[in-house]
mmCIF file of C-alpha atoms in Angstrom:
data_model
loop_
_atom_site.group_PDB
_atom_site.id
_atom_site.type_symbol
_atom_site.label_atom_id
_atom_site.label_comp_id
_atom_site.label_asym_id
_atom_site.label_seq_id
_atom_site.Cartn_x
_atom_site.Cartn_y
_atom_site.Cartn_z
ATOM 1 C CA MET A 1185 45.164 -38.330 -110.439
ATOM 2 C CA ALA A 1186 48.115 -39.032 -109.348
ATOM 3 C CA PRO A 1187 49.664 -38.583 -105.757
ATOM 4 C CA LYS A 1188 51.280 -34.681 -105.295
ATOM 5 C CA ALA A 1189 54.660 -34.925 -105.665
ATOM 6 C CA ILE A 1190 56.911 -35.439 -102.613
ATOM 7 C CA ILE A 1191 61.050 -34.145 -103.285
ATOM 8 C CA ALA A 1192 63.263 -36.821 -101.194
ATOM 9 C CA PRO A 1193 66.904 -35.743 -101.800
ATOM 10 C CA SER A 1194 69.852 -38.635 -101.126
ATOM 11 C CA ILE A 1195 72.031 -37.307 -98.086
ATOM 12 C CA LEU A 1196 74.779 -40.455 -99.910
ATOM 13 C CA SER A 1197 75.608 -36.732 -101.481
ATOM 14 C CA ALA A 1198 75.758 -34.390 -98.917
ATOM 15 C CA ASP A 1199 78.828 -33.315 -97.077
ATOM 16 C CA PHE A 1200 79.541 -35.732 -94.461
ATOM 17 C CA ALA A 1201 81.491 -33.393 -92.783
ATOM 18 C CA GLN A 1202 78.835 -31.470 -91.515
ATOM 19 C CA LEU A 1203 75.961 -33.911 -92.256
ATOM 20 C CA GLY A 1204 73.615 -32.740 -90.004
ATOM 21 C CA ALA A 1205 73.608 -28.923 -90.817
ATOM 22 C CA ASP A 1206 73.258 -30.431 -94.599
ATOM 23 C CA CYS A 1207 70.518 -32.162 -94.127
ATOM 24 C CA ALA A 1208 68.247 -29.270 -92.082
ATOM 25 C CA ARG A 1209 69.479 -27.228 -95.200
ATOM 26 C CA THR A 1210 68.711 -29.162 -97.704
ATOM 27 C CA MET A 1211 65.338 -29.034 -95.888
ATOM 28 C CA ASP A 1212 65.479 -25.196 -95.934
ATOM 29 C CA GLN A 1213 65.494 -25.157 -99.019
ATOM 30 C CA GLY A 1214 62.016 -27.349 -100.028
ATOM 31 C CA ALA A 1215 62.446 -30.848 -99.586
ATOM 32 C CA ASP A 1216 59.921 -32.610 -98.019
ATOM 33 C CA TRP A 1217 61.581 -35.582 -97.064
ATOM 34 C CA LEU A 1218 64.772 -36.738 -96.636
ATOM 35 C CA HIS A 1219 66.376 -40.150 -98.403
ATOM 36 C CA VAL A 1220 68.870 -42.419 -96.065
ATOM 37 C CA ASP A 1221 71.081 -44.613 -98.030
ATOM 38 C CA ILE A 1222 71.755 -47.372 -95.871
ATOM 39 C CA MET A 1223 74.398 -50.145 -97.184
ATOM 40 C CA ASP A 1224 75.854 -52.644 -95.306
ATOM 41 C CA GLY A 1225 78.590 -54.204 -98.239
ATOM 42 C CA HIS A 1226 76.449 -57.840 -98.497
ATOM 43 C CA PHE A 1227 73.367 -56.720 -100.215
ATOM 44 C CA VAL A 1228 74.975 -54.079 -102.135
ATOM 45 C CA PRO A 1229 78.962 -54.027 -102.492
ATOM 46 C CA ASN A 1230 78.917 -50.406 -100.858
ATOM 47 C CA ILE A 1231 79.080 -49.155 -97.387
ATOM 48 C CA THR A 1232 77.560 -46.569 -95.984
ATOM 49 C CA PHE A 1233 76.828 -45.886 -92.171
ATOM 50 C CA GLY A 1234 74.120 -47.186 -90.225
ATOM 51 C CA ALA A 1235 71.332 -46.047 -87.443
ATOM 52 C CA PRO A 1236 73.610 -44.438 -84.646
ATOM 53 C CA VAL A 1237 74.334 -41.659 -87.593
ATOM 54 C CA VAL A 1238 70.637 -41.929 -88.409
ATOM 55 C CA ALA A 1239 70.272 -40.649 -84.857
ATOM 56 C CA LYS A 1240 72.656 -37.832 -85.045
ATOM 57 C CA ILE A 1241 71.209 -36.076 -87.981
ATOM 58 C CA ARG A 1242 67.558 -36.740 -86.699
ATOM 59 C CA LYS A 1243 68.541 -34.072 -84.443
ATOM 60 C CA HIS A 1244 68.580 -31.510 -87.082
ATOM 61 C CA VAL A 1245 65.633 -32.492 -88.872
ATOM 62 C CA ASP A 1246 61.865 -32.292 -86.782
ATOM 63 C CA LYS A 1247 59.693 -35.506 -87.137
ATOM 64 C CA PRO A 1248 56.599 -35.847 -89.575
ATOM 65 C CA ALA A 1249 53.387 -34.618 -87.747
ATOM 66 C CA ALA A 1250 51.816 -37.636 -89.711
ATOM 67 C CA GLY A 1251 52.708 -40.175 -91.902
ATOM 68 C CA LEU A 1252 54.239 -39.191 -94.795
ATOM 69 C CA GLY A 1253 54.510 -36.118 -93.677
ATOM 70 C CA ARG A 1254 57.594 -33.074 -93.833
ATOM 71 C CA GLY A 1255 60.404 -34.828 -92.779
ATOM 72 C CA THR A 1256 60.326 -38.362 -93.127
ATOM 73 C CA PHE A 1257 62.888 -39.800 -93.198
ATOM 74 C CA ASP A 1258 62.826 -42.404 -95.627
ATOM 75 C CA CYS A 1259 65.416 -44.777 -95.286
ATOM 76 C CA HIS A 1260 66.388 -47.451 -97.964
ATOM 77 C CA MET A 1261 67.482 -50.070 -96.532
ATOM 78 C CA MET A 1262 70.026 -52.257 -99.304
ATOM 79 C CA ILE A 1263 71.157 -54.769 -96.715
ATOM 80 C CA SER A 1264 70.866 -58.508 -96.881
ATOM 81 C CA GLU A 1265 69.293 -59.156 -93.286
ATOM 82 C CA PRO A 1266 66.468 -56.487 -92.978
ATOM 83 C CA LYS A 1267 63.877 -58.225 -90.537
ATOM 84 C CA LYS A 1268 67.257 -57.376 -88.160
ATOM 85 C CA TRP A 1269 67.601 -54.024 -88.510
ATOM 86 C CA VAL A 1270 63.552 -52.531 -88.148
ATOM 87 C CA LYS A 1271 64.178 -51.772 -84.158
ATOM 88 C CA GLU A 1272 67.464 -49.904 -84.905
ATOM 89 C CA PHE A 1273 66.398 -47.997 -87.167
ATOM 90 C CA GLN A 1274 62.886 -47.116 -85.610
ATOM 91 C CA LYS A 1275 65.241 -45.916 -82.346
ATOM 92 C CA ALA A 1276 67.595 -44.210 -84.307
ATOM 93 C CA GLY A 1277 64.588 -42.007 -85.946
ATOM 94 C CA CYS A 1278 63.566 -43.698 -89.082
ATOM 95 C CA ASP A 1279 59.806 -42.921 -89.943
ATOM 96 C CA LEU A 1280 60.241 -44.991 -93.596
ATOM 97 C CA TYR A 1281 61.502 -48.651 -93.362
ATOM 98 C CA CYS A 1282 62.277 -49.141 -97.390
ATOM 99 C CA PHE A 1283 63.202 -52.731 -97.764
ATOM 100 C CA HIS A 1284 64.437 -54.443 -100.708
ATOM 101 C CA TYR A 1285 61.750 -57.461 -101.915
ATOM 102 C CA GLU A 1286 65.193 -59.706 -103.168
ATOM 103 C CA ALA A 1287 66.533 -59.135 -99.537
ATOM 104 C CA ALA A 1288 63.200 -60.565 -97.646
ATOM 105 C CA PHE A 1289 63.431 -63.939 -97.810
ATOM 106 C CA SER A 1290 65.963 -64.196 -95.566
ATOM 107 C CA SER A 1291 66.454 -64.215 -91.232
ATOM 108 C CA ALA A 1292 63.824 -63.470 -89.058
ATOM 109 C CA ALA A 1293 65.569 -62.638 -86.041
ATOM 110 C CA GLU A 1294 64.278 -59.793 -85.125
ATOM 111 C CA SER A 1295 67.887 -57.761 -83.506
ATOM 112 C CA PRO A 1296 71.473 -57.794 -85.152
ATOM 113 C CA GLU A 1297 72.556 -60.292 -82.878
ATOM 114 C CA ALA A 1298 69.947 -62.765 -82.865
ATOM 115 C CA LYS A 1299 70.067 -65.787 -84.709
ATOM 116 C CA THR A 1300 67.391 -68.596 -86.053
ATOM 117 C CA ASP A 1301 66.569 -70.832 -88.598
ATOM 118 C CA GLU A 1302 63.600 -69.207 -89.760
ATOM 119 C CA LYS A 1303 62.803 -67.072 -92.789
ATOM 120 C CA THR A 1304 61.085 -63.623 -93.225
ATOM 121 C CA ASN A 1305 59.438 -62.925 -96.491
ATOM 122 C CA PRO A 1306 57.923 -59.477 -97.908
ATOM 123 C CA LYS A 1307 54.334 -60.032 -96.158
ATOM 124 C CA ASP A 1308 55.507 -61.075 -93.115
ATOM 125 C CA LEU A 1309 58.369 -57.851 -93.020
ATOM 126 C CA ILE A 1310 55.842 -55.655 -93.620
ATOM 127 C CA ARG A 1311 53.111 -56.339 -90.935
ATOM 128 C CA TYR A 1312 56.649 -56.360 -88.592
ATOM 129 C CA ILE A 1313 57.525 -52.766 -89.767
ATOM 130 C CA HIS A 1314 53.898 -51.877 -89.885
ATOM 131 C CA GLY A 1315 53.661 -53.510 -85.750
ATOM 132 C CA LEU A 1316 56.080 -51.427 -84.708
ATOM 133 C CA GLY A 1317 54.616 -47.895 -86.035
ATOM 134 C CA LEU A 1318 56.555 -47.159 -89.377
ATOM 135 C CA LEU A 1319 55.647 -47.121 -92.469
ATOM 136 C CA ALA A 1320 56.464 -49.591 -94.674
ATOM 137 C CA GLY A 1321 58.169 -49.487 -98.360
ATOM 138 C CA ILE A 1322 59.172 -52.055 -100.580
ATOM 139 C CA ALA A 1323 62.110 -51.122 -103.400
ATOM 140 C CA LEU A 1324 62.878 -53.564 -106.435
ATOM 141 C CA LYS A 1325 66.018 -54.239 -108.663
ATOM 142 C CA PRO A 1326 66.334 -53.558 -111.883
ATOM 143 C CA ALA A 1327 66.411 -57.407 -112.365
ATOM 144 C CA THR A 1328 63.256 -58.241 -110.609
ATOM 145 C CA GLY A 1329 59.527 -57.498 -112.465
ATOM 146 C CA VAL A 1330 57.002 -55.470 -110.917
ATOM 147 C CA GLU A 1331 54.220 -58.368 -110.991
ATOM 148 C CA VAL A 1332 55.789 -59.356 -107.715
ATOM 149 C CA LEU A 1333 54.424 -57.045 -105.894
ATOM 150 C CA THR A 1334 50.483 -57.307 -106.630
ATOM 151 C CA GLU A 1335 50.108 -59.951 -104.093
ATOM 152 C CA LEU A 1336 51.165 -57.268 -101.613
ATOM 153 C CA LEU A 1337 49.607 -54.192 -103.033
ATOM 154 C CA GLU A 1338 46.283 -56.437 -103.541
ATOM 155 C CA SER A 1339 46.413 -57.653 -100.283
ATOM 156 C CA SER A 1340 42.797 -57.826 -98.198
ATOM 157 C CA ASP A 1341 45.101 -56.777 -94.787
ATOM 158 C CA PRO A 1342 46.390 -53.263 -95.201
ATOM 159 C CA LYS A 1343 48.955 -54.009 -92.622
ATOM 160 C CA GLU A 1344 50.749 -56.004 -95.350
ATOM 161 C CA ARG A 1345 50.250 -53.370 -98.187
ATOM 162 C CA PRO A 1346 53.226 -51.247 -98.272
ATOM 163 C CA ASP A 1347 53.158 -47.784 -98.246
ATOM 164 C CA MET A 1348 55.245 -47.002 -100.749
ATOM 165 C CA VAL A 1349 57.130 -49.211 -103.900
ATOM 166 C CA LEU A 1350 60.167 -47.784 -105.001
ATOM 167 C CA ILE A 1351 61.911 -48.254 -108.303
ATOM 168 C CA MET A 1352 65.387 -48.394 -108.670
ATOM 169 C CA THR A 1353 66.835 -46.868 -112.245
ATOM 170 C CA VAL A 1354 70.526 -47.357 -111.622
ATOM 171 C CA GLU A 1355 71.355 -50.654 -110.365
ATOM 172 C CA PRO A 1356 71.474 -49.760 -105.617
ATOM 173 C CA GLY A 1357 74.730 -49.524 -104.574
ATOM 174 C CA PHE A 1358 76.491 -46.217 -105.752
ATOM 175 C CA GLY A 1359 75.533 -42.610 -106.303
ATOM 176 C CA GLY A 1360 75.715 -40.572 -109.804
ATOM 177 C CA GLN A 1361 74.810 -43.320 -112.018
ATOM 178 C CA LYS A 1362 72.937 -42.788 -115.306
ATOM 179 C CA PHE A 1363 69.415 -42.541 -115.317
ATOM 180 C CA MET A 1364 67.847 -46.377 -116.833
ATOM 181 C CA ALA A 1365 64.850 -45.029 -118.755
ATOM 182 C CA SER A 1366 64.301 -48.771 -119.255
ATOM 183 C CA GLU A 1367 63.003 -49.575 -115.788
ATOM 184 C CA LEU A 1368 60.097 -46.715 -116.823
ATOM 185 C CA PRO A 1369 57.276 -49.010 -117.944
ATOM 186 C CA LYS A 1370 57.314 -50.054 -113.872
ATOM 187 C CA VAL A 1371 56.112 -47.147 -112.971
ATOM 188 C CA GLN A 1372 53.655 -46.664 -115.752
ATOM 189 C CA ALA A 1373 52.369 -50.248 -115.257
ATOM 190 C CA LEU A 1374 52.042 -49.412 -111.354
ATOM 191 C CA ARG A 1375 50.633 -46.143 -112.115
ATOM 192 C CA GLU A 1376 47.835 -47.552 -114.076
ATOM 193 C CA LYS A 1377 46.598 -50.024 -111.867
ATOM 194 C CA TYR A 1378 47.715 -48.241 -108.909
ATOM 195 C CA PRO A 1379 46.425 -44.644 -109.112
ATOM 196 C CA ASP A 1380 46.708 -43.634 -105.238
ATOM 197 C CA LEU A 1381 50.037 -45.397 -104.458
ATOM 198 C CA ASN A 1382 53.205 -43.691 -103.871
ATOM 199 C CA ILE A 1383 55.955 -44.991 -106.521
ATOM 200 C CA GLU A 1384 59.502 -43.571 -105.799
ATOM 201 C CA VAL A 1385 61.912 -43.215 -108.292
ATOM 202 C CA ASP A 1386 65.948 -43.812 -107.404
ATOM 203 C CA GLY A 1387 69.160 -43.342 -109.525
ATOM 204 C CA GLY A 1388 69.656 -40.698 -112.351
ATOM 205 C CA LEU A 1389 67.048 -38.378 -111.505
ATOM 206 C CA GLY A 1390 67.966 -34.642 -111.775
ATOM 207 C CA PRO A 1391 66.262 -31.574 -114.598
ATOM 208 C CA GLY A 1392 67.280 -33.404 -117.445
ATOM 209 C CA THR A 1393 65.587 -36.699 -115.953
ATOM 210 C CA ILE A 1394 62.685 -35.970 -114.465
ATOM 211 C CA ASP A 1395 59.930 -35.849 -118.031
ATOM 212 C CA GLN A 1396 60.454 -38.837 -118.213
ATOM 213 C CA ALA A 1397 59.631 -40.687 -114.618
ATOM 214 C CA ALA A 1398 57.106 -38.063 -114.130
ATOM 215 C CA ASP A 1399 55.178 -39.031 -117.207
ATOM 216 C CA ALA A 1400 55.796 -42.612 -116.039
ATOM 217 C CA GLY A 1401 54.215 -41.598 -113.096
ATOM 218 C CA ALA A 1402 56.456 -41.386 -110.383
ATOM 219 C CA ASN A 1403 55.668 -39.094 -107.336
ATOM 220 C CA VAL A 1404 58.148 -39.537 -104.942
ATOM 221 C CA ILE A 1405 61.989 -38.319 -106.784
ATOM 222 C CA VAL A 1406 64.708 -39.069 -105.081
ATOM 223 C CA ALA A 1407 67.823 -36.725 -106.252
ATOM 224 C CA GLY A 1408 71.279 -36.766 -104.955
ATOM 225 C CA SER A 1409 74.262 -35.187 -106.498
ATOM 226 C CA ALA A 1410 71.529 -33.164 -108.532
ATOM 227 C CA VAL A 1411 70.319 -31.374 -105.527
ATOM 228 C CA PHE A 1412 73.427 -30.988 -103.644
ATOM 229 C CA GLY A 1413 76.060 -30.795 -106.097
ATOM 230 C CA ALA A 1414 73.456 -27.355 -107.779
ATOM 231 C CA LYS A 1415 74.586 -23.623 -107.483
ATOM 232 C CA ASP A 1416 71.417 -22.801 -106.512
ATOM 233 C CA PRO A 1417 69.257 -26.487 -104.853
ATOM 234 C CA ALA A 1418 65.947 -24.717 -103.929
ATOM 235 C CA GLU A 1419 65.696 -24.142 -107.617
ATOM 236 C CA VAL A 1420 66.085 -28.052 -108.612
ATOM 237 C CA ILE A 1421 63.664 -28.717 -105.954
ATOM 238 C CA SER A 1422 60.998 -26.612 -107.110
ATOM 239 C CA LEU A 1423 61.818 -28.041 -110.780
ATOM 240 C CA LEU A 1424 61.398 -31.530 -109.540
ATOM 241 C CA ARG A 1425 57.671 -30.445 -107.758
ATOM 242 C CA THR A 1426 56.492 -28.626 -110.538
ATOM 243 C CA THR A 1427 57.044 -31.179 -113.227
ATOM 244 C CA VAL A 1428 55.638 -33.758 -111.300
ATOM 245 C CA ASP A 1429 53.081 -31.966 -110.120
ATOM 246 C CA SER A 1430 51.934 -30.601 -113.469
ATOM 247 C CA ARG A 1431 51.822 -34.319 -114.842
ATOM 248 C CA SER A 1432 49.797 -35.608 -111.877
ATOM 249 C CA GLU A 1433 46.805 -33.974 -113.154
ATOM 250 C CA LYS A 1434 46.921 -35.757 -116.458
ATOM 251 C CA LEU A 1435 47.091 -39.290 -114.660
#
């Protein structure tokens, strides 16, 4: 059986004029986590917001009582130098720091203003994130093969293993894109090999695509416009959860 469903609405689709209230309302409507998209205009062509905004909305949503619990801020770091920002987002209230594999061979500096010629790597970055008391996630763009994660997921040291893997089902950078079913074999391969792994999918998820994602074995579902743009967001969240949980019993 796969892990239970976790529904993580993406606040990129929320009303930024009342972001804190929208976040709180979404949690009241049944969300488990909030997916917080951080984009720097370098790793992806779009720019969203930074740690100060995360700190503000954290005041509207209670911190989780336990790891991966309700209220988790799942910060998806679409940035070119992820190690530089771990401490800033920890201070802001991030719970799960999810960096991109493709960006993890970058500066080993530990703050935005620091400079060094040393480079980090995915294993060292996961260890660093865990050392600061955060959960660590690792994300893959559509062009990146899932086999790059084997060394991490099978590390003998739990501090080097990610707590979650994110498979992008769109090209990262913009909300509202069409779901790429071509990425689901990655999810299926991970679920077959790692039955207890939290596997997140992000991009184009909603009532019309959730069956495919759930059948492949995804249990952490990111949905932006499908939730925030719905007439009844609570109903959509419930549908996503029920679909995933009904499939997980068969996996």
